[in-house]
PDB file of C-alpha atoms in Angstrom:
ATOM      1  CA  MET A  10      -2.756 -27.406 100.887  1.00 55.00           C
ATOM      2  CA  GLU A  11      -2.964 -23.645 100.504  1.00 62.00           C
ATOM      3  CA  PHE A  12      -5.140 -22.404  97.675  1.00 65.00           C
ATOM      4  CA  ASP A  13      -3.426 -20.850  94.669  1.00 74.00           C
ATOM      5  CA  ILE A  14      -5.705 -19.369  92.000  1.00 75.00           C
ATOM      6  CA  GLU A  15      -3.059 -19.786  89.309  1.00 81.00           C
ATOM      7  CA  VAL A  16      -2.761 -23.507  90.072  1.00 82.00           C
ATOM      8  CA  PHE A  17      -6.549 -23.819  89.985  1.00 80.00           C
ATOM      9  CA  LYS A  18      -6.711 -21.961  86.663  1.00 84.00           C
ATOM     10  CA  SER A  19      -3.944 -24.120  85.203  1.00 87.00           C
ATOM     11  CA  GLU A  20      -5.650 -27.328  86.351  1.00 86.00           C
ATOM     12  CA  TYR A  21      -8.988 -26.118  85.009  1.00 87.00           C
ATOM     13  CA  GLU A  22      -7.474 -25.312  81.618  1.00 90.00           C
ATOM     14  CA  LYS A  23      -6.059 -28.855  81.410  1.00 91.00           C
ATOM     15  CA  LYS A  24      -9.493 -30.294  82.169  1.00 90.00           C
ATOM     16  CA  ALA A  25     -11.096 -27.877  79.719  1.00 90.00           C
ATOM     17  CA  LYS A  26      -8.923 -29.234  76.926  1.00 92.00           C
ATOM     18  CA  LYS A  27      -9.558 -32.814  77.977  1.00 92.00           C
ATOM     19  CA  TYR A  28     -13.360 -32.487  78.191  1.00 91.00           C
ATOM     20  CA  GLY A  29     -14.105 -29.542  75.884  1.00 93.00           C
ATOM     21  CA  LEU A  30     -15.242 -27.277  78.744  1.00 91.00           C
ATOM     22  CA  PRO A  31     -15.875 -23.532  78.424  1.00 90.00           C
ATOM     23  CA  SER A  32     -12.804 -21.361  78.922  1.00 89.00           C
ATOM     24  CA  TYR A  33     -11.785 -20.345  82.441  1.00 86.00           C
ATOM     25  CA  GLU A  34     -12.212 -16.683  81.486  1.00 84.00           C
ATOM     26  CA  SER A  35     -15.809 -17.215  80.356  1.00 85.00           C
ATOM     27  CA  LEU A  36     -16.628 -18.991  83.626  1.00 81.00           C
ATOM     28  CA  LEU A  37     -14.903 -16.228  85.575  1.00 78.00           C
ATOM     29  CA  GLU A  38     -17.052 -13.677  83.777  1.00 74.00           C
ATOM     30  CA  GLU A  39     -20.360 -15.557  84.039  1.00 78.00           C
ATOM     31  CA  PHE A  40     -20.083 -17.392  87.354  1.00 75.00           C
ATOM     32  CA  ASP A  41     -17.788 -15.328  89.637  1.00 64.00           C
ATOM     33  CA  PHE A  42     -14.983 -17.878  89.809  1.00 66.00           C
ATOM     34  CA  GLU A  43     -12.636 -15.456  91.529  1.00 63.00           C
ATOM     35  CA  LYS A  44     -14.273 -16.614  94.771  1.00 62.00           C
ATOM     36  CA  VAL A  45     -13.123 -20.225  94.364  1.00 61.00           C
ATOM     37  CA  ASN A  46     -11.180 -21.418  97.395  1.00 56.00           C
ATOM     38  CA  TYR A  47     -10.871 -25.175  96.998  1.00 54.00           C
ATOM     39  CA  GLY A  48      -7.891 -27.312  96.071  1.00 54.00           C
ATOM     40  CA  SER A  49      -7.356 -28.125  92.421  1.00 47.00           C
ATOM     41  CA  GLU A  50      -7.742 -31.884  92.808  1.00 50.00           C
ATOM     42  CA  VAL A  51     -11.503 -31.517  92.310  1.00 72.00           C
ATOM     43  CA  VAL A  52     -11.462 -28.658  89.828  1.00 81.00           C
ATOM     44  CA  VAL A  53     -14.333 -29.877  87.640  1.00 86.00           C
ATOM     45  CA  ARG A  54     -16.579 -30.607  90.629  1.00 85.00           C
ATOM     46  CA  VAL A  55     -15.816 -27.217  92.168  1.00 84.00           C
ATOM     47  CA  SER A  56     -16.566 -25.566  88.829  1.00 88.00           C
ATOM     48  CA  ARG A  57     -19.905 -27.363  88.597  1.00 90.00           C
ATOM     49  CA  ARG A  58     -20.826 -26.349  92.139  1.00 88.00           C
ATOM     50  CA  TYR A  59     -20.002 -22.682  91.571  1.00 88.00           C
ATOM     51  CA  MET A  60     -21.978 -22.640  88.366  1.00 93.00           C
ATOM     52  CA  LEU A  61     -24.959 -24.279  90.044  1.00 95.00           C
ATOM     53  CA  ASP A  62     -24.821 -21.727  92.865  1.00 94.00           C
ATOM     54  CA  LYS A  63     -25.680 -19.011  90.374  1.00 94.00           C
ATOM     55  CA  VAL A  64     -28.362 -21.189  88.768  1.00 97.00           C
ATOM     56  CA  HIS A  65     -29.848 -21.861  92.233  1.00 97.00           C
ATOM     57  CA  HIS A  66     -29.984 -18.139  93.020  1.00 96.00           C
ATOM     58  CA  ALA A  67     -31.868 -17.465  89.785  1.00 97.00           C
ATOM     59  CA  LEU A  68     -34.141 -20.457  90.398  1.00 97.00           C
ATOM     60  CA  ASN A  69     -34.995 -19.299  93.924  1.00 96.00           C
ATOM     61  CA  PHE A  70     -35.769 -15.792  92.690  1.00 96.00           C
ATOM     62  CA  LEU A  71     -38.030 -17.164  89.953  1.00 96.00           C
ATOM     63  CA  GLU A  72     -39.739 -19.424  92.500  1.00 96.00           C
ATOM     64  CA  MET A  73     -40.483 -16.377  94.624  1.00 94.00           C
ATOM     65  CA  LEU A  74     -42.048 -14.544  91.654  1.00 94.00           C
ATOM     66  CA  LEU A  75     -44.018 -17.549  90.408  1.00 94.00           C
ATOM     67  CA  ASN A  76     -45.285 -18.498  93.860  1.00 91.00           C
ATOM     68  CA  PRO A  77     -45.667 -15.126  95.596  1.00 89.00           C
ATOM     69  CA  VAL A  78     -47.073 -16.330  98.915  1.00 88.00           C
ATOM     70  CA  ASN A  79     -44.549 -14.443 101.067  1.00 87.00           C
ATOM     71  CA  LEU A  80     -43.214 -12.185  98.341  1.00 89.00           C
ATOM     72  CA  PRO A  81     -41.455  -9.049  99.588  1.00 90.00           C
ATOM     73  CA  ARG A  82     -43.580  -5.999  98.798  1.00 90.00           C
ATOM     74  CA  ILE A  83     -40.877  -4.526  96.604  1.00 90.00           C
ATOM     75  CA  TYR A  84     -41.649  -7.142  93.910  1.00 90.00           C
ATOM     76  CA  MET A  85     -45.451  -6.834  94.010  1.00 90.00           C
ATOM     77  CA  PRO A  86     -45.723  -4.219  91.225  1.00 90.00           C
ATOM     78  CA  PHE A  87     -44.044  -6.643  88.832  1.00 91.00           C
ATOM     79  CA  VAL A  88     -46.184  -9.605  89.887  1.00 90.00           C
ATOM     80  CA  LYS A  89     -49.359  -7.537  89.493  1.00 89.00           C
ATOM     81  CA  SER A  90     -48.339  -6.209  86.084  1.00 88.00           C
ATOM     82  CA  ALA A  91     -46.778  -9.386  84.648  1.00 90.00           C
ATOM     83  CA  ASN A  92     -48.447 -10.535  81.454  1.00 91.00           C
ATOM     84  CA  SER A  93     -48.797 -14.015  79.958  1.00 92.00           C
ATOM     85  CA  GLU A  94     -45.504 -13.675  78.063  1.00 94.00           C
ATOM     86  CA  ASP A  95     -43.661 -12.804  81.278  1.00 93.00           C
ATOM     87  CA  LYS A  96     -45.200 -15.848  82.966  1.00 94.00           C
ATOM     88  CA  LYS A  97     -44.292 -18.063  80.002  1.00 96.00           C
ATOM     89  CA  ASN A  98     -40.690 -16.811  80.095  1.00 96.00           C
ATOM     90  CA  MET A  99     -40.425 -17.342  83.842  1.00 96.00           C
ATOM     91  CA  ASP A 100     -41.893 -20.846  83.496  1.00 97.00           C
ATOM     92  CA  LYS A 101     -39.334 -21.731  80.812  1.00 98.00           C
ATOM     93  CA  LEU A 102     -36.445 -20.368  82.862  1.00 98.00           C
ATOM     94  CA  TYR A 103     -37.716 -22.162  85.950  1.00 98.00           C
ATOM     95  CA  SER A 104     -37.990 -25.425  84.038  1.00 98.00           C
ATOM     96  CA  ASP A 105     -34.522 -25.129  82.483  1.00 98.00           C
ATOM     97  CA  PHE A 106     -32.809 -24.114  85.718  1.00 98.00           C
ATOM     98  CA  GLY A 107     -34.801 -26.646  87.731  1.00 97.00           C
ATOM     99  CA  LYS A 108     -33.594 -29.503  85.527  1.00 97.00           C
ATOM    100  CA  LEU A 109     -30.002 -28.408  86.031  1.00 97.00           C
ATOM    101  CA  SER A 110     -30.525 -28.112  89.763  1.00 96.00           C
ATOM    102  CA  LEU A 111     -31.956 -31.620  90.028  1.00 95.00           C
ATOM    103  CA  LYS A 112     -29.065 -33.041  88.030  1.00 94.00           C
ATOM    104  CA  GLY A 113     -26.645 -31.282  90.346  1.00 93.00           C
ATOM    105  CA  VAL A 114     -28.285 -32.749  93.434  1.00 92.00           C
ATOM    106  CA  SER A 115     -27.861 -36.273  92.100  1.00 90.00           C
ATOM    107  CA  PHE A 116     -24.181 -35.567  91.435  1.00 88.00           C
ATOM    108  CA  GLU A 117     -23.634 -34.894  95.135  1.00 83.00           C
ATOM    109  CA  ALA A 118     -24.179 -38.618  95.734  1.00 83.00           C
ATOM    110  CA  GLY A 119     -21.260 -39.357  93.423  1.00 83.00           C
ATOM    111  CA  SER A 120     -20.156 -38.859  89.854  1.00 85.00           C
ATOM    112  CA  SER A 121     -17.128 -39.264  87.668  1.00 87.00           C
ATOM    113  CA  GLU A 122     -15.006 -36.368  86.487  1.00 87.00           C
ATOM    114  CA  LYS A 123     -16.294 -36.948  82.957  1.00 91.00           C
ATOM    115  CA  GLU A 124     -19.923 -36.758  84.137  1.00 92.00           C
ATOM    116  CA  GLU A 125     -19.102 -33.569  86.030  1.00 91.00           C
ATOM    117  CA  ALA A 126     -17.531 -32.126  82.881  1.00 93.00           C
ATOM    118  CA  GLU A 127     -20.622 -32.962  80.821  1.00 95.00           C
ATOM    119  CA  LEU A 128     -22.809 -31.168  83.346  1.00 96.00           C
ATOM    120  CA  VAL A 129     -20.481 -28.137  83.358  1.00 94.00           C
ATOM    121  CA  LYS A 130     -20.907 -27.928  79.581  1.00 96.00           C
ATOM    122  CA  GLU A 131     -24.676 -28.311  79.854  1.00 97.00           C
ATOM    123  CA  ILE A 132     -24.972 -25.658  82.573  1.00 97.00           C
ATOM    124  CA  TYR A 133     -22.892 -23.238  80.520  1.00 96.00           C
ATOM    125  CA  LYS A 134     -24.953 -23.906  77.384  1.00 97.00           C
ATOM    126  CA  VAL A 135     -28.314 -23.469  79.142  1.00 98.00           C
ATOM    127  CA  TRP A 136     -27.118 -20.371  81.015  1.00 97.00           C
ATOM    128  CA  LYS A 137     -25.944 -18.666  77.827  1.00 97.00           C
ATOM    129  CA  GLN A 138     -29.106 -19.738  75.982  1.00 97.00           C
ATOM    130  CA  ASP A 139     -31.428 -18.372  78.700  1.00 97.00           C
ATOM    131  CA  GLN A 140     -29.383 -15.384  79.835  1.00 96.00           C
ATOM    132  CA  SER A 141     -31.100 -12.767  77.659  1.00 96.00           C
ATOM    133  CA  MET A 142     -34.548 -14.008  78.715  1.00 97.00           C
ATOM    134  CA  LEU A 143     -33.489 -13.861  82.369  1.00 97.00           C
ATOM    135  CA  LYS A 144     -32.160 -10.315  81.890  1.00 96.00           C
ATOM    136  CA  GLU A 145     -35.457  -9.322  80.279  1.00 95.00           C
ATOM    137  CA  VAL A 146     -37.434 -10.671  83.239  1.00 94.00           C
ATOM    138  CA  LEU A 147     -35.083  -8.997  85.741  1.00 94.00           C
ATOM    139  CA  ASN A 148     -35.352  -5.675  83.899  1.00 93.00           C
ATOM    140  CA  LYS A 149     -39.144  -5.887  84.104  1.00 92.00           C
ATOM    141  CA  VAL A 150     -38.930  -6.689  87.814  1.00 91.00           C
ATOM    142  CA  ASP A 151     -36.741  -3.615  88.250  1.00 89.00           C
ATOM    143  CA  SER A 152     -39.088  -1.410  86.195  1.00 85.00           C
ATOM    144  CA  PRO A 153     -42.579  -2.920  86.123  1.00 79.00           C
ATOM    145  CA  ASN A 154     -45.286  -1.603  83.845  1.00 70.00           C
ATOM    146  CA  GLU A 155     -45.887   1.814  85.386  1.00 58.00           C
ATOM    147  CA  ASP A 156     -49.445   2.087  84.026  1.00 53.00           C
ATOM    148  CA  LEU A 157     -50.572  -0.855  86.121  1.00 49.00           C
ATOM    149  CA  SER A 158     -48.422  -0.368  89.186  1.00 44.00           C
ATOM    150  CA  ASN A 159     -49.142   3.324  89.808  1.00 46.00           C
ATOM    151  CA  LYS A 160     -52.959   3.268  89.756  1.00 48.00           C
ATOM    152  CA  ASP A 161     -54.651   4.807  92.748  1.00 46.00           C
ATOM    153  CA  LYS A 162     -55.696   1.960  94.985  1.00 46.00           C
ATOM    154  CA  SER A 163     -57.215   1.646  98.367  1.00 38.00           C
ATOM    155  CA  TYR A 164     -55.320  -0.095 101.127  1.00 40.00           C
ATOM    156  CA  PHE A 165     -56.980  -3.418 100.207  1.00 41.00           C
ATOM    157  CA  GLY A 166     -56.868  -3.361  96.470  1.00 47.00           C
TER     158      GLY A 166
END
């Protein structure tokens, strides 16, 4: 079966009405659905997987910042200048995204379409709820506190 995005969108919209899922357009905007290349017979599962891909990317990035054992040097200024509020925000995001990730793993062993739909709704809700906090953390990573990161330091400290 050759993939047709319009068929996928149509099938998704039917499932969205049936299960009260977020609109296709909102998922397209938030989770890059234009890359979908699966048949429409598993539209809710495919949607859940694509959404979790983005959650996993954020989770892995947060893991790297929270556990900076082999952190690329480019992120060190942020880690060194992060305050307790930054850490608290990253911990909350990590917890929220981690719970979603664990739920998604269990769904790989099998789940009904209705269960998949419930998780799609939950992922969307958590993502929208945490999105501004994630953006705030990412902005600080991009532009860490210059006062702390630009101090003259020796090679070892």
